[in-house]
CSV table of C-alpha atoms and ligand atoms in Angstrom, one decimal:
chain,number,residue,atom,x,y,z
A,1,MET,CA,146.3,143.2,84.7
A,2,ALA,CA,142.8,142.9,86.0
A,3,THR,CA,140.3,144.0,83.3
A,4,SER,CA,136.7,143.2,82.8
A,5,SER,CA,134.9,143.0,79.6
A,6,SER,CA,131.4,142.3,78.4
A,7,HIS,CA,132.8,139.8,75.9
A,8,ALA,CA,136.1,138.4,74.8
A,9,THR,CA,137.2,139.5,71.4
A,10,PHE,CA,139.4,136.9,69.8
A,11,GLY,CA,143.1,137.6,69.5
A,12,SER,CA,145.1,138.7,72.5
A,13,LEU,CA,142.7,137.7,75.2
A,14,GLN,CA,143.9,139.2,78.5
A,15,SER,CA,144.1,137.3,81.7
A,16,SER,CA,141.5,139.0,83.8
A,17,TYR,CA,141.0,137.7,87.2
A,18,LEU,CA,138.8,140.4,88.5
A,19,ASN,CA,140.3,142.4,91.3
A,20,LYS,CA,138.8,140.7,94.3
A,21,HIS,CA,138.0,144.0,95.9
A,22,SER,CA,135.9,145.1,92.9
A,23,PRO,CA,132.3,145.4,93.9
A,24,PHE,CA,129.9,143.0,92.3
A,25,HIS,CA,127.7,145.2,90.1
A,26,LYS,CA,124.4,143.4,89.2
A,27,GLY,CA,124.3,142.9,85.4
A,28,THR,CA,127.9,144.1,84.9
A,29,ALA,CA,129.3,141.9,82.2
A,30,MET,CA,132.3,140.2,83.8
A,31,ILE,CA,133.9,137.3,82.2
A,32,PHE,CA,137.0,135.5,83.3
A,33,MET,CA,139.5,135.1,80.4
A,34,THR,CA,142.8,133.4,80.1
A,35,LYS,CA,145.8,134.9,78.4
A,36,PHE,CA,147.0,133.1,75.3
A,37,GLU,CA,149.5,134.0,72.7
A,38,ARG,CA,147.6,135.3,69.6
A,39,PRO,CA,146.7,132.1,67.9
A,40,THR,CA,146.8,131.8,64.1
A,41,ARG,CA,143.3,131.7,62.6
A,42,PHE,CA,142.8,128.0,63.2
A,43,ASP,CA,145.2,127.2,66.0
A,44,ALA,CA,143.9,125.0,68.7
A,45,ILE,CA,145.6,125.8,71.9
A,46,ARG,CA,145.8,123.0,74.4
A,47,VAL,CA,145.0,124.5,77.8
A,48,PHE,CA,144.9,121.3,79.8
A,49,SER,CA,143.4,117.8,79.5
A,50,SER,CA,140.5,116.8,81.6
A,51,ALA,CA,139.9,113.5,83.3
A,52,SER,CA,138.0,111.1,81.1
A,53,PRO,CA,134.6,110.4,82.6
A,54,VAL,CA,132.7,107.2,83.0
A,55,ILE,CA,130.4,107.1,79.9
A,56,HIS,CA,126.6,106.9,80.4
A,57,PRO,CA,125.4,108.3,77.1
A,58,VAL,CA,122.0,110.0,77.3
A,59,GLN,CA,119.2,108.4,75.1
A,60,LEU,CA,118.8,111.0,72.4
A,61,LEU,CA,116.6,111.7,69.4
A,62,SER,CA,118.4,110.5,66.3
A,63,ASN,CA,119.9,113.5,64.6
A,64,GLY,CA,120.8,111.8,61.4
A,65,THR,CA,124.6,111.7,62.0
A,66,SER,CA,126.1,108.2,62.4
A,67,ASP,CA,128.0,107.8,65.6
A,68,ALA,CA,130.8,106.3,63.6
A,69,THR,CA,131.3,109.6,61.9
A,70,ARG,CA,131.2,111.5,65.1
A,71,LYS,CA,133.6,109.1,66.9
A,72,LYS,CA,136.2,110.0,64.2
A,73,SER,CA,135.7,113.7,65.1
A,74,SER,CA,138.0,114.7,67.9
A,75,GLU,CA,136.7,118.3,68.1
A,76,SER,CA,133.4,119.6,69.4
A,77,ALA,CA,132.0,122.9,70.6
A,78,LEU,CA,130.7,123.6,74.1
A,79,ILE,CA,128.7,126.7,74.7
A,80,LEU,CA,127.8,127.9,78.2
A,81,ILE,CA,125.1,130.5,78.8
A,82,ARG,CA,123.9,131.9,82.1
A,83,HIS,CA,120.2,132.7,81.8
A,84,GLY,CA,119.1,136.2,80.9
A,85,GLU,CA,118.0,138.6,83.6
A,86,SER,CA,115.2,137.1,85.7
A,87,SER,CA,112.4,138.9,87.5
A,88,TRP,CA,114.2,138.4,90.8
A,89,ASN,CA,117.5,139.5,89.4
A,90,GLU,CA,115.7,142.7,88.5
A,91,LYS,CA,114.4,143.0,92.0
A,92,ASN,CA,117.8,142.1,93.4
A,93,LEU,CA,116.4,139.2,95.3
A,94,PHE,CA,118.3,135.9,96.1
A,95,THR,CA,116.7,133.4,93.7
A,96,GLY,CA,118.5,130.1,94.0
A,97,CYS,CA,116.1,127.2,93.2
A,98,VAL,CA,113.0,129.4,93.2
A,99,ASP,CA,111.5,129.1,89.7
A,100,VAL,CA,111.0,132.6,88.3
A,101,PRO,CA,110.8,133.7,84.6
A,102,LEU,CA,112.9,136.1,82.6
A,103,THR,CA,112.2,139.8,82.4
A,104,GLN,CA,111.8,141.5,79.0
A,105,LYS,CA,115.5,142.5,79.3
A,106,GLY,CA,116.3,138.9,80.0
A,107,VAL,CA,114.4,137.8,76.9
A,108,ASP,CA,116.3,140.4,74.8
A,109,GLU,CA,119.6,139.1,76.3
A,110,ALA,CA,118.7,135.5,75.3
A,111,ILE,CA,117.9,136.7,71.8
A,112,GLU,CA,121.2,138.5,71.6
A,113,ALA,CA,123.0,135.4,72.9
A,114,GLY,CA,121.4,133.5,70.1
A,115,LYS,CA,122.8,135.9,67.5
A,116,ARG,CA,126.3,135.3,68.9
A,117,ILE,CA,126.0,131.5,68.6
A,118,LYS,CA,123.9,131.3,65.4
A,119,ASN,CA,126.9,130.0,63.3
A,120,ILE,CA,128.1,127.5,65.9
A,121,PRO,CA,126.8,123.9,65.6
A,122,VAL,CA,124.5,122.6,68.5
A,123,ASP,CA,123.6,118.9,68.5
A,124,ILE,CA,122.2,118.7,72.0
A,125,ILE,CA,121.1,121.1,74.7
A,126,PHE,CA,121.3,120.7,78.5
A,127,SER,CA,119.4,123.0,80.8
A,128,SER,CA,118.3,123.0,84.4
A,129,HIS,CA,114.8,122.3,85.6
A,130,LEU,CA,114.2,126.1,86.0
A,131,ILE,CA,112.2,128.1,83.5
A,132,ARG,CA,114.7,131.0,83.3
A,133,ALA,CA,117.4,128.7,81.9
A,134,GLN,CA,115.0,126.8,79.6
A,135,MET,CA,113.5,130.1,78.2
A,136,THR,CA,117.1,131.4,77.6
A,137,ALA,CA,117.9,128.2,75.6
A,138,MET,CA,114.8,128.3,73.5
A,139,LEU,CA,115.0,132.0,72.7
A,140,ALA,CA,118.7,131.7,71.8
A,141,MET,CA,118.1,128.7,69.5
A,142,ASN,CA,115.4,130.6,67.8
A,143,GLN,CA,118.2,132.8,66.3
A,144,HIS,CA,120.2,129.8,65.1
A,145,ARG,CA,120.7,129.7,61.3
A,146,ARG,CA,120.3,125.8,61.2
A,147,LYS,CA,116.7,126.3,62.2
A,148,LYS,CA,116.5,122.9,63.9
A,149,VAL,CA,113.8,122.8,66.6
A,150,PRO,CA,114.8,122.2,70.2
A,151,VAL,CA,112.6,119.6,71.7
A,152,ILE,CA,112.5,119.1,75.5
A,153,GLU,CA,112.8,115.4,76.3
A,154,HIS,CA,110.3,114.1,78.9
A,155,ASN,CA,111.6,111.0,80.6
A,156,GLU,CA,110.2,111.8,84.1
A,157,SER,CA,107.8,108.8,83.7
A,158,SER,CA,107.3,106.0,81.2
A,159,ARG,CA,103.9,107.7,80.3
A,160,ALA,CA,105.6,111.1,79.7
A,161,GLN,CA,108.2,109.3,77.5
A,162,GLU,CA,105.5,107.4,75.6
A,163,TRP,CA,103.3,110.4,75.1
A,164,SER,CA,106.1,112.7,73.9
A,165,GLU,CA,107.4,110.3,71.3
A,166,ILE,CA,108.1,111.6,67.7
A,167,PHE,CA,107.1,109.2,65.0
A,168,SER,CA,108.9,110.8,62.0
A,169,GLU,CA,112.6,110.1,61.5
A,170,GLU,CA,112.8,113.2,59.3
A,171,THR,CA,111.2,115.4,62.0
A,172,LYS,CA,113.6,113.9,64.5
A,173,LYS,CA,116.5,114.9,62.2
A,174,GLN,CA,115.3,118.4,62.3
A,175,SER,CA,115.1,118.4,66.1
A,176,ILE,CA,117.7,119.1,68.8
A,177,PRO,CA,117.1,117.1,72.1
A,178,VAL,CA,116.9,119.3,75.2
A,179,ILE,CA,117.8,117.4,78.4
A,180,THR,CA,116.7,119.1,81.6
A,181,ALA,CA,118.5,118.1,84.8
A,182,TRP,CA,118.0,119.4,88.4
A,183,GLN,CA,121.8,118.9,88.8
A,184,LEU,CA,122.3,122.0,86.7
A,185,ASN,CA,119.9,124.1,88.8
A,186,GLU,CA,121.2,127.2,90.5
A,187,ARG,CA,122.8,126.6,93.9
A,188,MET,CA,120.1,126.4,96.5
A,189,TYR,CA,120.4,129.7,98.5
A,190,GLY,CA,118.6,128.3,101.6
A,191,GLU,CA,117.1,130.9,103.9
A,192,LEU,CA,118.3,133.8,101.7
A,193,GLN,CA,115.9,132.8,98.9
A,194,GLY,CA,113.5,135.7,98.3
A,195,LEU,CA,115.5,138.2,100.5
A,196,ASN,CA,116.8,141.4,99.0
A,197,LYS,CA,120.6,141.2,98.5
A,198,GLN,CA,121.2,144.8,99.6
A,199,GLU,CA,119.0,144.5,102.8
A,200,THR,CA,120.7,141.1,103.6
A,201,ALA,CA,124.1,142.8,103.3
A,202,GLN,CA,122.9,145.6,105.7
A,203,LYS,CA,121.6,143.0,108.1
A,204,PHE,CA,124.5,140.6,108.1
A,205,GLY,CA,127.3,142.8,106.7
A,206,ASN,CA,128.9,143.0,103.2
A,207,GLU,CA,131.7,140.7,104.1
A,208,LYS,CA,129.4,137.9,105.3
A,209,VAL,CA,127.1,138.2,102.3
A,210,HIS,CA,130.0,138.3,99.9
A,211,GLU,CA,131.4,135.1,101.5
A,212,TRP,CA,128.0,133.4,101.1
A,213,ARG,CA,127.7,134.5,97.5
A,214,ARG,CA,131.3,134.0,96.2
A,215,SER,CA,133.3,131.7,98.6
A,216,TYR,CA,133.8,128.1,97.7
A,217,ASP,CA,133.0,126.3,100.9
A,218,VAL,CA,130.9,128.6,103.1
A,219,PRO,CA,127.1,127.9,102.6
A,220,PRO,CA,124.3,130.4,103.1
A,221,PRO,CA,122.0,129.5,106.1
A,222,ASN,CA,120.6,126.1,105.3
A,223,GLY,CA,121.7,126.4,101.7
A,224,GLU,CA,124.4,125.1,99.4
A,225,SER,CA,127.9,126.3,99.2
A,226,LEU,CA,129.5,126.5,95.8
A,227,GLU,CA,131.4,123.3,96.7
A,228,MET,CA,128.1,121.5,97.4
A,229,CYS,CA,126.6,122.8,94.1
A,230,ALA,CA,129.8,121.7,92.3
A,231,LYS,CA,129.4,118.2,93.6
A,232,ARG,CA,126.1,117.7,91.7
A,233,ALA,CA,126.7,120.0,88.7
A,234,VAL,CA,130.3,118.9,87.9
A,235,ALA,CA,129.4,115.2,88.5
A,236,TYR,CA,126.5,115.6,86.0
A,237,PHE,CA,128.8,117.3,83.5
A,238,LYS,CA,131.4,114.5,83.7
A,239,ASP,CA,128.8,111.7,83.6
A,240,GLN,CA,126.3,113.0,81.1
A,241,ILE,CA,127.7,115.9,79.1
A,242,GLU,CA,131.4,115.2,78.6
A,243,PRO,CA,130.6,111.8,76.9
A,244,GLN,CA,128.6,113.6,74.4
A,245,LEU,CA,131.5,115.9,73.6
A,246,MET,CA,133.8,112.9,73.4
A,247,ASN,CA,131.4,111.5,70.8
A,248,GLY,CA,131.8,114.6,68.7
A,249,LYS,CA,128.5,116.2,69.7
A,250,ASN,CA,128.3,120.0,70.0
A,251,VAL,CA,126.7,121.0,73.3
A,252,LEU,CA,124.9,124.0,74.6
A,253,ILE,CA,124.4,124.3,78.4
A,254,ALA,CA,121.9,126.9,79.6
A,255,ALA,CA,122.1,127.2,83.3
A,256,HIS,CA,122.9,129.6,86.2
A,257,GLY,CA,125.5,131.9,87.7
A,258,ASN,CA,126.8,129.4,90.3
A,259,SER,CA,126.1,126.0,88.7
A,260,LEU,CA,128.1,127.4,85.7
A,261,ARG,CA,130.8,128.9,88.0
A,262,SER,CA,131.3,125.4,89.4
A,263,ILE,CA,131.6,123.9,85.9
A,264,ILE,CA,134.0,126.6,84.7
A,265,MET,CA,136.1,125.9,87.9
A,266,TYR,CA,136.4,122.3,86.6
A,267,LEU,CA,137.0,123.3,82.9
A,268,ASP,CA,139.7,125.9,83.8
A,269,LYS,CA,141.1,124.1,86.9
A,270,LEU,CA,140.5,127.2,89.0
A,271,THR,CA,141.5,127.1,92.7
A,272,SER,CA,138.9,127.8,95.4
A,273,GLU,CA,140.7,131.2,95.8
A,274,GLN,CA,140.5,132.0,92.1
A,275,VAL,CA,136.8,131.1,91.7
A,276,ILE,CA,135.9,133.8,94.3
A,277,ASN,CA,136.7,136.4,91.5
A,278,LEU,CA,134.7,134.6,88.8
A,279,GLU,CA,131.5,136.4,87.9
A,280,LEU,CA,129.3,135.5,85.0
A,281,SER,CA,127.1,138.1,83.3
A,282,THR,CA,123.5,137.2,82.4
A,283,GLY,CA,123.0,136.1,78.8
A,284,ILE,CA,126.6,136.2,77.5
A,285,PRO,CA,127.6,132.9,75.9
A,286,MET,CA,131.0,131.5,76.5
A,287,LEU,CA,132.6,129.1,74.0
A,288,TYR,CA,135.0,126.2,74.6
A,289,ILE,CA,136.5,123.9,72.0
A,290,PHE,CA,136.7,120.4,73.3
A,291,LYS,CA,139.6,118.7,71.4
A,292,ASP,CA,141.4,115.5,72.1
A,293,GLY,CA,140.1,115.3,75.6
A,294,GLY,CA,141.0,118.9,76.6
A,295,PHE,CA,138.9,122.1,76.9
A,296,ILE,CA,140.2,125.3,75.1
A,297,ARG,CA,138.5,128.5,76.3
A,298,ARG,CA,137.6,130.8,73.4
A,299,GLY,CA,135.8,133.5,75.2
A,300,SER,CA,132.4,134.9,74.1
A,301,PRO,CA,131.5,134.7,70.4
A,302,PRO,CA,131.0,138.2,69.0
A,303,GLY,CA,127.6,139.6,68.1
A,304,PRO,CA,126.7,140.0,64.4
A,305,THR,CA,127.8,143.6,64.4
A,306,GLU,CA,131.1,143.1,66.2
A,307,ALA,CA,134.3,142.7,64.3
A,308,SER,CA,135.9,139.3,64.9
A,309,VAL,CA,137.4,136.2,63.3
A,310,TYR,CA,135.2,134.2,60.9
A,311,ALA,CA,135.3,131.1,63.2
A,312,PHE,CA,137.2,129.7,66.1
A,313,SER,CA,138.5,126.6,64.5
A,314,LYS,CA,138.8,125.0,61.1
A,315,LYS,CA,135.8,122.7,61.8
A,316,LEU,CA,133.6,125.6,62.9
A,317,ALA,CA,134.7,127.6,59.8
A,318,GLN,CA,133.6,124.6,57.6
A,319,TYR,CA,130.2,124.4,59.4
A,320,ARG,CA,129.6,128.1,58.9
A,321,GLN,CA,130.6,127.8,55.2
A,322,ASN,CA,128.1,125.0,54.9
A,323,LEU,CA,125.4,127.2,56.4
A,324,ASP,CA,126.4,130.0,54.0
A,325,ASN,CA,126.1,127.5,51.1
A,326,MET,CA,122.8,126.2,52.5
A,327,MET,CA,124.4,122.8,52.5
A,328,LEU,CA,123.0,121.9,56.0
B,1,LIG,O1,120.3,132.9,92.6
B,1,LIG,C1,120.5,134.1,92.5
B,1,LIG,O2,120.2,135.0,93.3
B,1,LIG,C2,121.3,134.5,91.3
B,1,LIG,O3,121.0,133.7,90.2
B,1,LIG,C3,122.7,134.4,91.5
B,1,LIG,O4,122.9,135.1,92.7
B,1,LIG,P1,124.4,135.5,93.1
B,1,LIG,O5,125.0,136.3,92.0
B,1,LIG,O6,124.2,136.2,94.4
B,1,LIG,O7,125.1,134.2,93.3
């Protein structure tokens, strides 16, 4: 049954590959969900196991948790957030790798996203080089109950690294490293960047524009196809992000509609056919539990006013309890 929802409530998540003829409505909250049996409160459902990546751990600020402790933990949280509405989303322009800010609505969406993830642990944040994704990450983390400060790491030169060093171990413990990577940038939309999506469809036809926007292997003129975007985004995920999850670190990725579609295609093993129907709304976080090498999709954590389960796993329940008891 094809249904669309602005967020997944826990419990009987419905399989909802969007009907491929459904029009793409800008800003419509569409999230792909997978059907599971209704898990018990702390069930972890193995969906599939992922290939184990080559490990190139990123140099991180120390966050006061010994790696030995983390290595024992075989569960970590992965949160994916597409940036909030950007100025060019609002104008319905193809954006790609053009670096535009959030609108006020996008800022509000980022804050709302933060309220949805405020009880979920985040040890490291990955974002693209584009300000709309970085703004979303920072605004969302402002809502987090742990109140650690996200600190963008500057390794672009030895001087940048030297001049941005933190000399207090305690301050480092109260910080969350933010790693920015061009590999997580939005797919480069080539000669469509800056064009109005509706006018482009009138000029080239709805079918052609939908193919450029949603097919797997058809690139826009002098731009990247989703496949080309996946080659850099998924490779970066496997090389730099998955090792952190394997080390028990909880990860937040703030990125873009298509760089995240390519990562979700990897996480959920979608075919190039299935990914055509995958649409991500702006600013709605999606949670995965990484456990014993496999990714379990948990849908979108509910907002503070929405009824839902207390936590999505035993470990997340314990973390939230510690927050409640101000033990963190
Ligand atoms: O780059 C853009 O224009 C948007 O971020 C995503 O556009 P799309 O939904 O057309 O892929």
